[in-house]
Amino acid sequence: MKKRKIEIMDTTLRDGEQTSGVSFSAPEKLTIAKLLIEELHVDRIEIASARVSEGEFEAVKNITKWAKTHDHLDKIEILTFVDKGQSINWMKRAGATVQNLLTKGSLNHLTHQLKKTPEQHFSEIKETIELAKKEGIVSNVYLEDWSNGMRNSEDYVFQFLDFLTKQSVARILLPDTLGILTPSETYKYFSKITTKYPNIHFDFHAHNDYDLGVANVMEGIKAGAKGLHLTVNGMGERAGNAPLASVVAVVNDFFKNEVEISVKETALYSVSKLIETFSGFRIPVNKPIVGENVFTQTAGIHADGDNKNNLYFNDLMPNRFGRKRKYALGKTSGKANIEKNLQELGLALNNEDLKKVTQRIIELGDKKELVTKEDLPYIISDVLHNNLYEERITIESYVLTHSKGLKPSTTVAVKIDGELYEEHAQGDGQFDAFMNALNKLYTKKNMVLPKLVDYAVRIPPGSNSDALCETIITWKTNEKQFITRGLDSDQTVSAIKATKKMLNI
Ligand SMILES: CC(=O)SCCNC(=O)CCNC(=O)[C@H](O)C(C)(C)COP(=O)(O)OP(=O)(O)OC[C@H]1O[C@@H](n2cnc3c(N)ncnc32)[C@H](O)[C@@H]1OP(=O)(O)O
């Protein structure tokens, strides 16, 4: 059976940017647009609403300029308004050629927001579409609040669709604007429309207010949607949109015999992380496919089962998405978790020693301390007194200064291979000064410090004393990325403790 191709329209740069507190700069938008099209292979991207701002205009201009020279211009879409040609003029000056015209898909919105009759609205839409055509612009049309329209003013929706399907429109975009639909309603309303207009291209645009975005997308697919609107990390207004990564996995696993999409699974994670960095919108650790924890086995029984015929694997194998399975270390670890981590470090222990190390990790977990793979050599040395891990580099002493009107500064003394070195530096904060001093020292020794890529501070969950502070730092070298943690009642000292571990990895 020939598979049905479904277009993936990514709207991270338009609806995703409507996440409260998020604003992408023009260079960030260009980088993301390139990645979405050339790395992820989405079919279309919606990059802005027309008329928003000068910065947005520049961002669109940069993207259309690039897209034109790379034969992608027809993949770049702009949300526009029924505004007597103002939006068309804006997007034309910005070099875009596809508009997603925002119209009213419910009588309620039409009557109370635009305060117009259907006849007036349709006539203005017709004018806008004809003007667009004259300017060489392709029109897709959004029926905003379509889902409420189907619930409360179905006659209006069909009157509107009868009119629209006679216009020069490439696609009709049906949004569940307020995320109100249940899966069964999505199927009922969407299939009513695809049954009546079988030759028209309808996109489905889901929102996640009830956490039903992905489930509703599945029903939209079953009901004949030819395009899906998604965002990276489920960003978007209020509770966001249906997340791209989850939908891609769902389509590939549950519709594999009937539907095909062009998105490259292996690029999902890296794009997701980059957008997390640009947006500052943190990916929840349990977010399917892209969350930090979703490929980590925590329970000892699960790690053991992975060794025995992969009993705890499902179809969501991490390598599909450019990721690796991890085995957590803590209270619920068993021998199997520890062994998996030791293998990665190229270490092995006999059964007796393995039991002792496991016991220590469980004790640390009981004290709410989080243990990483990188901590293992230290723990082994400590438990077995075997000097397995002799520290080549040690921080011997340091002074941190902080005063009003002067830049923070640090003097640090570090022993490298038994020899003592001292260095002084200033910085924007005490830890920054500390890192600058270390960096100066390393540079003199022709050594290179790993790059700090993420820095998070928190009170350890459930900690009995809120005087304790945990710093979790992610480092990157040319070969690898790794995390170290430090725990102390002083925030800078906890960061220095995390840094101390990094020096010997
Ligand atoms: C489903 C969605 O997520 S739609 C997202 C749409 N995108 C955006 O809103 C982008 C961000 N918005 C903006 O930057 C601004 O709102 C602008 C530039 C679009 C308009 O700004 P302003 O002129 O200041 O007006 P304001 O923000 O108050 O917008 C409301 C006006 O738009 C009108 N409007 C609402 N929907 C539409 C539409 N589809 N077409 C035309 N006008 C519309 C309203 O009736 C109202 O007009 P009024 O002032 O004459 O009553």
Coordinates of C-alpha atoms and ligand atoms in Angstrom, one line a residue:
M1 CA 0.0 0.0 0.0
K2 CA 1.3 3.4 -0.9
K3 CA 1.9 5.5 2.2
R4 CA 0.3 8.9 2.7
K5 CA 2.8 11.7 3.0
I6 CA 2.0 14.1 5.8
E7 CA 3.7 17.5 5.8
I8 CA 5.3 18.6 9.1
M9 CA 5.0 22.3 9.6
D10 CA 7.2 23.5 12.5
T11 CA 5.9 26.7 14.1
T12 CA 8.6 27.0 16.9
L13 CA 9.6 30.4 15.5
R14 CA 6.0 31.8 15.5
D15 CA 3.8 29.9 17.9
G16 CA 6.7 28.6 19.9
E17 CA 8.0 32.2 20.4
Q18 CA 4.6 33.0 21.9
T19 CA 5.8 31.1 25.0
S20 CA 5.7 33.7 27.7
G21 CA 9.2 35.2 28.3
V22 CA 10.7 33.8 25.1
S23 CA 12.1 36.0 22.3
F24 CA 14.5 34.8 19.7
S25 CA 17.0 37.3 18.2
A26 CA 17.3 37.6 14.4
P27 CA 20.6 35.6 14.2
E28 CA 19.1 32.9 16.5
K29 CA 16.0 32.7 14.2
L30 CA 18.2 32.2 11.2
T31 CA 20.2 29.5 12.8
I32 CA 17.1 27.7 13.9
A33 CA 15.4 28.0 10.5
K34 CA 18.5 26.4 8.8
L35 CA 18.6 23.6 11.3
L36 CA 14.8 22.9 11.1
I37 CA 15.0 22.6 7.3
E38 CA 18.4 21.2 6.6
E39 CA 19.1 19.1 9.6
L40 CA 15.6 18.0 10.8
H41 CA 14.1 18.0 7.3
V42 CA 10.7 19.5 8.3
D43 CA 8.6 20.4 5.2
R44 CA 7.6 23.9 6.1
I45 CA 8.3 26.5 8.9
E46 CA 6.2 29.3 10.1
I47 CA 8.7 32.0 11.3
A48 CA 6.8 35.1 12.4
S49 CA 3.5 37.0 12.6
A50 CA 3.5 39.9 10.2
R51 CA 3.8 43.5 11.5
V52 CA 5.1 42.5 14.9
S53 CA 8.3 44.6 15.1
E54 CA 11.3 45.9 13.3
G55 CA 13.4 43.1 14.8
E56 CA 11.0 40.5 13.5
F57 CA 11.1 42.2 10.1
E58 CA 14.9 41.9 10.0
A59 CA 14.7 38.3 11.2
V60 CA 12.3 37.4 8.4
K61 CA 14.4 39.2 5.8
N62 CA 17.5 37.3 6.8
I63 CA 15.7 34.0 6.6
T64 CA 14.1 34.6 3.2
K65 CA 17.4 35.8 1.8
W66 CA 19.0 32.6 2.9
A67 CA 16.0 30.4 1.8
K68 CA 16.0 32.0 -1.6
T69 CA 19.6 31.0 -2.3
H70 CA 19.0 27.5 -1.1
D71 CA 15.7 26.8 -2.9
H72 CA 13.7 26.8 0.3
L73 CA 11.6 29.9 -0.1
D74 CA 8.3 28.1 -0.6
K75 CA 8.9 26.4 2.9
I76 CA 8.9 29.7 4.7
E77 CA 5.5 30.9 6.0
I78 CA 4.3 34.1 7.8
L79 CA 1.1 34.4 9.8
T80 CA -0.8 37.4 8.4
F81 CA -4.0 39.3 9.3
V82 CA -7.1 40.4 7.3
D83 CA -5.9 44.0 7.4
K84 CA -6.5 45.6 3.9
G85 CA -3.1 44.4 2.6
Q86 CA -0.8 45.7 5.4
S87 CA 0.5 42.2 6.2
I88 CA 0.9 41.4 2.5
N89 CA 2.9 44.6 2.1
W90 CA 5.1 43.7 5.2
M91 CA 5.8 40.2 4.1
K92 CA 6.5 41.2 0.5
R93 CA 9.1 43.8 1.7
A94 CA 10.6 41.0 3.9
G95 CA 10.8 38.7 0.8
A96 CA 8.4 36.0 2.0
T97 CA 6.1 34.2 -0.4
V98 CA 3.7 32.1 1.7
Q99 CA 1.1 33.6 4.0
N100 CA -0.9 31.8 6.7
L101 CA -3.9 34.2 6.8
L102 CA -5.5 34.4 10.3
T103 CA -9.3 34.4 9.9
K104 CA -12.1 33.7 12.4
G105 CA -13.1 30.0 12.6
S106 CA -15.9 30.6 15.1
L107 CA -18.9 32.9 15.0
N108 CA -18.1 33.8 18.6
H109 CA -14.6 35.3 17.7
L110 CA -16.0 36.9 14.5
T111 CA -18.9 38.6 16.3
H112 CA -17.0 39.7 19.4
Q113 CA -13.5 40.4 18.2
L114 CA -13.8 41.6 14.7
K115 CA -17.5 42.7 15.2
K116 CA -18.3 41.7 11.6
T117 CA -20.8 39.6 9.8
P118 CA -19.7 36.5 7.9
E119 CA -20.4 38.2 4.6
Q120 CA -18.2 41.2 5.5
H121 CA -15.4 38.8 6.7
F122 CA -15.6 36.6 3.7
S123 CA -15.5 39.6 1.3
E124 CA -12.3 41.0 3.1
I125 CA -10.7 37.6 3.0
K126 CA -11.4 37.3 -0.7
E127 CA -9.8 40.7 -1.3
T128 CA -6.7 39.7 0.8
I129 CA -6.3 36.4 -1.1
E130 CA -6.6 38.1 -4.5
L131 CA -4.2 40.8 -3.5
A132 CA -1.7 38.1 -2.4
K133 CA -2.1 36.2 -5.6
K134 CA -1.4 39.4 -7.6
E135 CA 1.8 39.8 -5.5
G136 CA 2.9 36.2 -6.2
I137 CA 2.1 35.2 -2.6
V138 CA 0.6 31.7 -1.9
S139 CA -2.3 31.7 0.6
N140 CA -2.9 29.2 3.4
V141 CA -5.8 30.1 5.7
Y142 CA -6.1 29.6 9.4
L143 CA -9.6 29.3 10.9
E144 CA -8.8 30.6 14.3
D145 CA -10.8 29.0 17.2
W146 CA -12.0 26.4 14.7
S147 CA -12.6 23.8 17.5
N148 CA -15.0 26.1 19.3
G149 CA -16.5 26.9 16.0
M150 CA -17.3 23.2 15.4
R151 CA -18.8 22.9 18.9
N152 CA -20.9 26.1 18.8
S153 CA -21.3 27.4 15.3
E154 CA -20.9 24.4 12.9
D155 CA -23.1 26.0 10.2
Y156 CA -20.8 29.0 10.1
V157 CA -17.7 26.8 9.8
F158 CA -19.2 24.9 6.8
Q159 CA -20.5 28.1 5.2
F160 CA -17.0 29.5 5.6
L161 CA -15.4 26.3 4.1
D162 CA -17.8 26.3 1.2
F163 CA -16.6 29.8 0.4
L164 CA -12.9 29.2 1.1
T165 CA -12.7 26.0 -1.1
K166 CA -13.7 28.2 -4.1
Q167 CA -10.8 30.6 -3.5
S168 CA -7.2 30.4 -4.5
V169 CA -6.0 28.7 -1.3
A170 CA -3.3 26.1 -1.0
R171 CA -4.1 24.7 2.4
I172 CA -6.7 25.3 5.1
L173 CA -5.3 25.3 8.6
L174 CA -7.6 24.0 11.4
P175 CA -6.4 25.0 14.8
D176 CA -7.6 23.8 18.2
T177 CA -6.7 27.3 19.3
L178 CA -7.6 27.0 22.9
G179 CA -6.6 23.3 23.3
I180 CA -10.2 22.3 24.2
L181 CA -10.7 19.2 22.1
T182 CA -10.8 15.6 23.3
P183 CA -9.4 12.9 21.0
S184 CA -12.8 11.7 20.0
E185 CA -14.1 15.2 19.2
T186 CA -10.9 15.8 17.2
Y187 CA -11.7 12.8 15.1
K188 CA -15.4 13.6 14.8
Y189 CA -14.9 17.2 13.7
F190 CA -11.9 16.7 11.5
S191 CA -13.3 13.7 9.6
K192 CA -16.6 15.6 9.0
I193 CA -14.6 18.1 7.1
T194 CA -12.3 15.8 5.2
T195 CA -15.3 13.7 4.2
K196 CA -17.1 16.7 2.8
Y197 CA -13.9 18.1 1.1
P198 CA -11.8 15.1 0.2
N199 CA -9.5 16.9 -2.2
I200 CA -8.6 19.8 0.0
H201 CA -5.4 19.9 2.0
F202 CA -6.2 20.4 5.7
D203 CA -3.5 20.9 8.4
F204 CA -4.2 20.2 12.1
H205 CA -2.8 22.6 14.7
A206 CA -3.1 21.1 18.3
H207 CA -2.6 22.9 21.6
N208 CA -1.7 21.1 24.8
D209 CA -3.9 22.7 27.5
Y210 CA -5.2 19.3 28.7
D211 CA -2.0 17.5 27.8
L212 CA -3.9 16.0 24.9
G213 CA -1.9 17.6 22.1
V214 CA -0.2 14.4 20.9
A215 CA -3.4 12.2 21.3
N216 CA -5.4 14.8 19.3
V217 CA -2.7 14.8 16.6
M218 CA -3.1 11.0 16.3
E219 CA -6.9 11.5 15.7
G220 CA -6.2 14.2 13.2
I221 CA -4.0 11.9 11.3
K222 CA -6.7 9.1 11.3
A223 CA -9.2 11.7 10.1
G224 CA -7.1 12.6 7.1
A225 CA -4.9 15.6 8.1
K226 CA -2.4 16.3 5.4
G227 CA -0.2 18.5 7.5
L228 CA 0.6 18.9 11.2
H229 CA 1.7 22.0 13.1
L230 CA 4.2 21.2 15.8
T231 CA 6.9 23.0 17.9
V232 CA 10.2 21.9 19.2
N233 CA 10.0 21.1 23.0
G234 CA 6.2 21.7 22.8
M235 CA 6.8 25.4 23.2
G236 CA 3.9 27.8 22.5
E237 CA 1.3 30.0 24.1
R238 CA -0.1 28.8 27.5
A239 CA 0.6 25.1 27.8
G240 CA 2.2 25.0 24.3
N241 CA 1.7 23.1 21.1
A242 CA 2.0 19.4 20.3
P243 CA 5.7 18.6 20.6
L244 CA 7.6 17.7 17.4
A245 CA 9.7 15.0 18.9
S246 CA 6.9 13.0 20.4
V247 CA 4.7 13.3 17.3
V248 CA 7.5 12.1 15.1
A249 CA 8.1 9.0 17.3
V250 CA 4.3 8.3 17.4
V251 CA 3.9 8.6 13.6
N252 CA 6.9 6.4 12.9
D253 CA 5.9 3.8 15.5
F254 CA 2.1 3.7 15.3
F255 CA 1.3 4.8 11.7
K256 CA 4.3 3.3 10.0
N257 CA 2.3 1.3 7.6
E258 CA 0.2 4.1 6.3
V259 CA 1.9 7.4 6.8
E260 CA 5.3 8.8 6.0
I261 CA 7.1 11.9 7.2
S262 CA 10.4 13.4 6.3
V263 CA 11.7 14.4 9.7
K264 CA 15.1 12.9 10.7
E265 CA 14.8 11.3 14.1
T266 CA 18.5 11.4 14.8
A267 CA 18.6 15.2 14.7
L268 CA 15.7 15.8 17.1
Y269 CA 17.8 15.9 20.3
S270 CA 20.5 18.3 19.2
V271 CA 18.0 20.7 17.7
S272 CA 15.9 20.5 20.8
K273 CA 18.9 21.3 23.0
L274 CA 20.0 24.2 20.9
I275 CA 16.5 25.7 21.1
E276 CA 16.5 25.2 24.8
T277 CA 19.7 27.3 25.0
F278 CA 18.4 30.0 22.7
S279 CA 15.0 30.3 24.3
G280 CA 16.0 29.7 28.0
F281 CA 12.9 27.5 28.1
R282 CA 14.0 24.4 30.0
I283 CA 13.1 21.0 28.8
P284 CA 11.5 19.0 31.6
V285 CA 13.7 16.1 32.4
N286 CA 10.9 13.7 31.8
K287 CA 9.8 15.1 28.5
P288 CA 9.5 12.1 26.1
I289 CA 12.4 11.7 23.6
V290 CA 14.3 14.8 24.5
G291 CA 14.2 15.0 28.4
E292 CA 17.5 14.3 30.2
N293 CA 16.0 11.3 32.2
V294 CA 14.0 9.5 29.6
F295 CA 16.7 7.0 28.6
T296 CA 18.0 6.5 32.1
Q297 CA 17.3 3.3 33.9
T298 CA 17.2 4.1 37.7
A299 CA 16.0 0.9 39.3
G300 CA 18.5 -1.9 39.8
I301 CA 15.9 -4.5 38.6
H302 CA 15.6 -2.7 35.2
A303 CA 19.4 -2.4 34.7
D304 CA 19.6 -6.2 35.5
G305 CA 16.8 -6.9 33.0
D306 CA 18.7 -5.0 30.3
N307 CA 21.5 -7.6 30.7
K308 CA 19.0 -10.4 30.3
N309 CA 17.5 -10.3 26.8
N310 CA 16.8 -6.5 27.0
L311 CA 13.7 -7.1 29.1
Y312 CA 13.2 -3.4 29.8
F313 CA 13.6 -2.0 26.3
N314 CA 10.7 -0.6 24.3
D315 CA 10.7 0.6 20.7
L316 CA 12.0 4.0 21.8
M317 CA 15.6 3.1 21.5
P318 CA 17.9 6.1 22.4
N319 CA 20.2 5.7 19.4
R320 CA 17.2 6.5 17.1
F321 CA 17.2 10.0 18.5
G322 CA 21.0 10.5 18.7
R323 CA 21.0 9.6 22.4
K324 CA 22.5 7.0 24.8
R325 CA 21.0 4.8 27.5
K326 CA 22.2 5.7 31.0
Y327 CA 22.2 4.0 34.3
A328 CA 21.5 6.2 37.3
L329 CA 23.5 5.8 40.5
G330 CA 21.7 6.3 43.9
K331 CA 19.5 4.7 46.4
T332 CA 17.6 2.4 44.0
S333 CA 20.8 1.2 42.2
G334 CA 21.8 -2.4 42.2
K335 CA 25.0 -4.1 41.2
A336 CA 23.9 -4.0 37.5
N337 CA 23.7 -0.2 37.5
I338 CA 27.2 0.1 38.9
E339 CA 28.6 -2.4 36.5
K340 CA 27.1 -0.6 33.5
N341 CA 28.8 2.6 34.6
L342 CA 32.1 0.9 35.3
Q343 CA 32.0 -0.6 31.8
E344 CA 31.7 2.9 30.3
L345 CA 34.7 4.0 32.3
G346 CA 36.7 0.9 31.3
L347 CA 36.8 -0.4 34.9
A348 CA 36.0 -3.7 36.4
L349 CA 35.6 -4.9 40.0
N350 CA 35.3 -8.4 41.6
N351 CA 32.0 -9.3 43.2
E352 CA 33.1 -8.6 46.7
D353 CA 34.3 -5.1 45.9
L354 CA 31.3 -4.4 43.7
K355 CA 29.0 -5.1 46.6
K356 CA 31.0 -2.7 48.8
V357 CA 30.8 0.1 46.2
T358 CA 27.1 -0.5 45.6
Q359 CA 26.5 -0.3 49.4
R360 CA 28.3 3.1 49.5
I361 CA 26.3 4.5 46.6
I362 CA 23.1 3.4 48.3
E363 CA 24.2 5.1 51.5
L364 CA 25.0 8.3 49.6
G365 CA 21.6 8.1 47.9
D366 CA 19.9 7.8 51.3
K367 CA 21.6 11.1 52.2
K368 CA 20.0 12.6 49.0
E369 CA 23.4 12.9 47.3
L370 CA 23.3 12.4 43.6
V371 CA 26.2 10.4 42.3
T372 CA 27.4 10.6 38.7
K373 CA 29.5 8.2 36.6
E374 CA 32.4 10.6 37.0
D375 CA 32.2 10.2 40.8
L376 CA 32.7 6.5 40.6
P377 CA 36.5 6.4 40.6
Y378 CA 36.6 8.6 43.8
I379 CA 34.1 6.4 45.5
I380 CA 35.9 3.2 44.6
S381 CA 39.2 4.7 45.9
D382 CA 37.6 5.7 49.1
V383 CA 35.8 2.5 49.7
L384 CA 38.5 0.1 48.7
H385 CA 41.5 2.3 49.7
N386 CA 43.2 1.2 46.4
N387 CA 44.4 4.5 45.1
L388 CA 42.6 3.7 41.9
Y389 CA 42.1 7.3 41.5
E390 CA 45.0 9.4 42.4
E391 CA 44.2 13.0 41.7
R392 CA 46.8 14.5 39.3
I393 CA 45.5 18.0 39.9
T394 CA 44.4 19.3 43.3
I395 CA 43.2 22.7 44.5
E396 CA 45.3 23.4 47.5
S397 CA 43.9 26.8 48.6
Y398 CA 42.1 29.8 47.4
V399 CA 40.9 33.3 48.5
L400 CA 37.7 34.7 47.2
T401 CA 37.0 38.4 47.5
H402 CA 33.8 40.3 47.2
S403 CA 33.4 43.9 48.0
K404 CA 31.3 46.9 47.0
G405 CA 32.7 48.9 44.1
L406 CA 35.5 46.5 43.2
K407 CA 35.4 43.5 40.9
P408 CA 35.4 40.1 42.6
S409 CA 38.8 38.5 42.5
T410 CA 40.4 35.1 43.4
T411 CA 43.9 33.8 44.1
V412 CA 44.1 30.1 43.7
A413 CA 46.9 27.6 44.4
V414 CA 46.8 24.4 42.4
K415 CA 49.1 21.4 42.5
I416 CA 49.7 19.7 39.2
D417 CA 51.8 16.5 39.2
G418 CA 53.1 17.5 42.6
E419 CA 54.2 21.0 41.7
L420 CA 52.5 24.0 43.2
Y421 CA 51.2 26.9 41.0
E422 CA 49.5 30.1 42.0
E423 CA 47.4 32.5 40.0
H424 CA 45.2 35.6 40.5
A425 CA 42.3 36.9 38.4
Q426 CA 39.2 39.1 38.5
G427 CA 35.8 38.2 37.2
D428 CA 32.1 39.2 37.0
G429 CA 31.4 37.1 40.1
Q430 CA 33.5 35.1 42.5
F431 CA 33.2 31.8 40.6
D432 CA 33.9 33.6 37.3
A433 CA 37.1 35.0 38.9
F434 CA 38.0 31.5 40.1
M435 CA 37.6 30.1 36.6
N436 CA 39.6 32.9 35.1
A437 CA 42.4 32.3 37.5
L438 CA 42.4 28.5 36.7
N439 CA 42.2 29.3 33.0
K440 CA 45.3 31.6 33.2
L441 CA 47.1 28.9 35.1
Y442 CA 46.2 26.2 32.5
T443 CA 47.1 28.4 29.6
K444 CA 50.6 28.9 31.1
K445 CA 51.0 25.1 31.4
N446 CA 49.7 24.7 27.8
M447 CA 46.7 22.8 29.1
V448 CA 43.0 23.4 28.1
L449 CA 40.1 23.6 30.5
P450 CA 36.8 22.0 29.4
K451 CA 34.2 24.5 28.3
L452 CA 31.4 25.2 30.8
V453 CA 28.2 24.7 28.9
D454 CA 25.6 24.7 31.6
Y455 CA 25.5 25.7 35.3
A456 CA 22.5 25.0 37.6
V457 CA 22.1 25.7 41.3
R458 CA 19.5 24.2 43.5
I459 CA 18.6 23.2 47.0
P460 CA 18.8 19.3 46.9
P461 CA 15.2 18.0 46.7
G462 CA 13.9 17.0 50.1
S463 CA 17.0 18.3 51.8
N464 CA 16.3 18.7 55.5
S465 CA 18.5 21.8 55.6
D466 CA 17.8 24.6 53.2
A467 CA 21.4 25.8 54.1
L468 CA 22.8 23.2 51.6
C469 CA 23.2 24.2 48.0
E470 CA 24.0 21.9 45.1
T471 CA 25.8 23.1 41.9
I472 CA 25.5 21.0 38.8
I473 CA 27.9 21.9 36.0
T474 CA 28.0 20.5 32.5
W475 CA 31.4 20.5 30.8
K476 CA 32.4 19.9 27.3
T477 CA 35.7 18.9 25.7
N478 CA 36.4 17.9 22.1
E479 CA 35.7 14.3 23.0
K480 CA 32.9 14.3 25.5
Q481 CA 30.3 16.1 27.6
F482 CA 30.0 15.3 31.3
I483 CA 28.4 16.6 34.5
T484 CA 30.0 17.2 37.9
R485 CA 28.2 18.2 41.1
G486 CA 29.3 20.0 44.3
L487 CA 27.5 20.3 47.6
D488 CA 28.2 23.0 50.2
S489 CA 26.4 25.5 52.3
D490 CA 28.2 28.2 50.3
Q491 CA 27.1 28.5 46.7
T492 CA 30.5 29.5 45.3
V493 CA 32.2 26.7 47.2
S494 CA 29.7 24.2 45.9
A495 CA 30.6 25.3 42.4
I496 CA 34.3 25.0 43.2
K497 CA 33.8 21.5 44.5
A498 CA 32.1 20.6 41.2
T499 CA 35.0 22.2 39.3
K500 CA 37.6 20.3 41.4
K501 CA 36.0 17.0 40.2
M502 CA 36.2 18.2 36.6
L503 CA 40.0 18.8 36.8
N504 CA 40.7 15.1 37.1
I505 CA 38.3 13.7 34.5
Ligands
LIG1 C1 -3.8 31.7 17.2 C2 -2.7 32.6 17.4 O1 -1.8 32.4 18.1 S1 -2.7 34.0 16.6 C3 -1.3 34.9 16.9 C4 -1.3 36.1 16.1 N1 -0.1 36.8 16.3 C5 0.1 37.8 17.1 O2 -0.8 38.3 17.7 C6 1.4 38.4 17.0 C7 1.7 39.4 18.0 N2 0.8 40.5 17.9 C8 1.2 41.8 17.7 O3 2.3 42.1 17.5 C9 0.1 42.8 17.6 O4 -1.1 42.3 18.3 C10 -0.3 43.3 16.2 C11 0.9 44.0 15.5 C12 -0.7 42.1 15.3 C13 -1.5 44.2 16.2 O5 -1.3 45.2 17.2 P1 -2.3 46.4 17.5 O6 -2.6 47.1 16.3 O7 -1.6 47.1 18.6 O8 -3.6 45.7 18.0 P2 -3.9 44.7 19.2 O9 -2.7 43.9 19.6 O10 -4.7 45.3 20.3 O11 -4.7 43.7 18.3 C14 -6.1 43.6 18.2 C15 -6.6 44.1 16.9 O12 -6.5 43.1 15.9 C16 -7.8 42.7 15.4 N3 -7.7 41.3 14.9 C17 -7.9 40.2 15.6 N4 -7.8 39.1 14.8 C18 -7.6 39.7 13.5 C19 -7.4 39.1 12.3 N5 -7.5 37.8 12.1 N6 -7.2 39.9 11.2 C20 -7.2 41.2 11.4 N7 -7.4 41.8 12.6 C21 -7.6 41.0 13.6 C22 -8.7 42.9 16.6 O13 -10.0 43.0 16.2 C23 -8.1 44.3 17.1 O14 -8.6 45.3 16.3 P3 -9.2 46.7 17.0 O15 -8.1 47.3 17.7 O16 -9.6 47.4 15.8 O17 -10.3 46.2 17.8

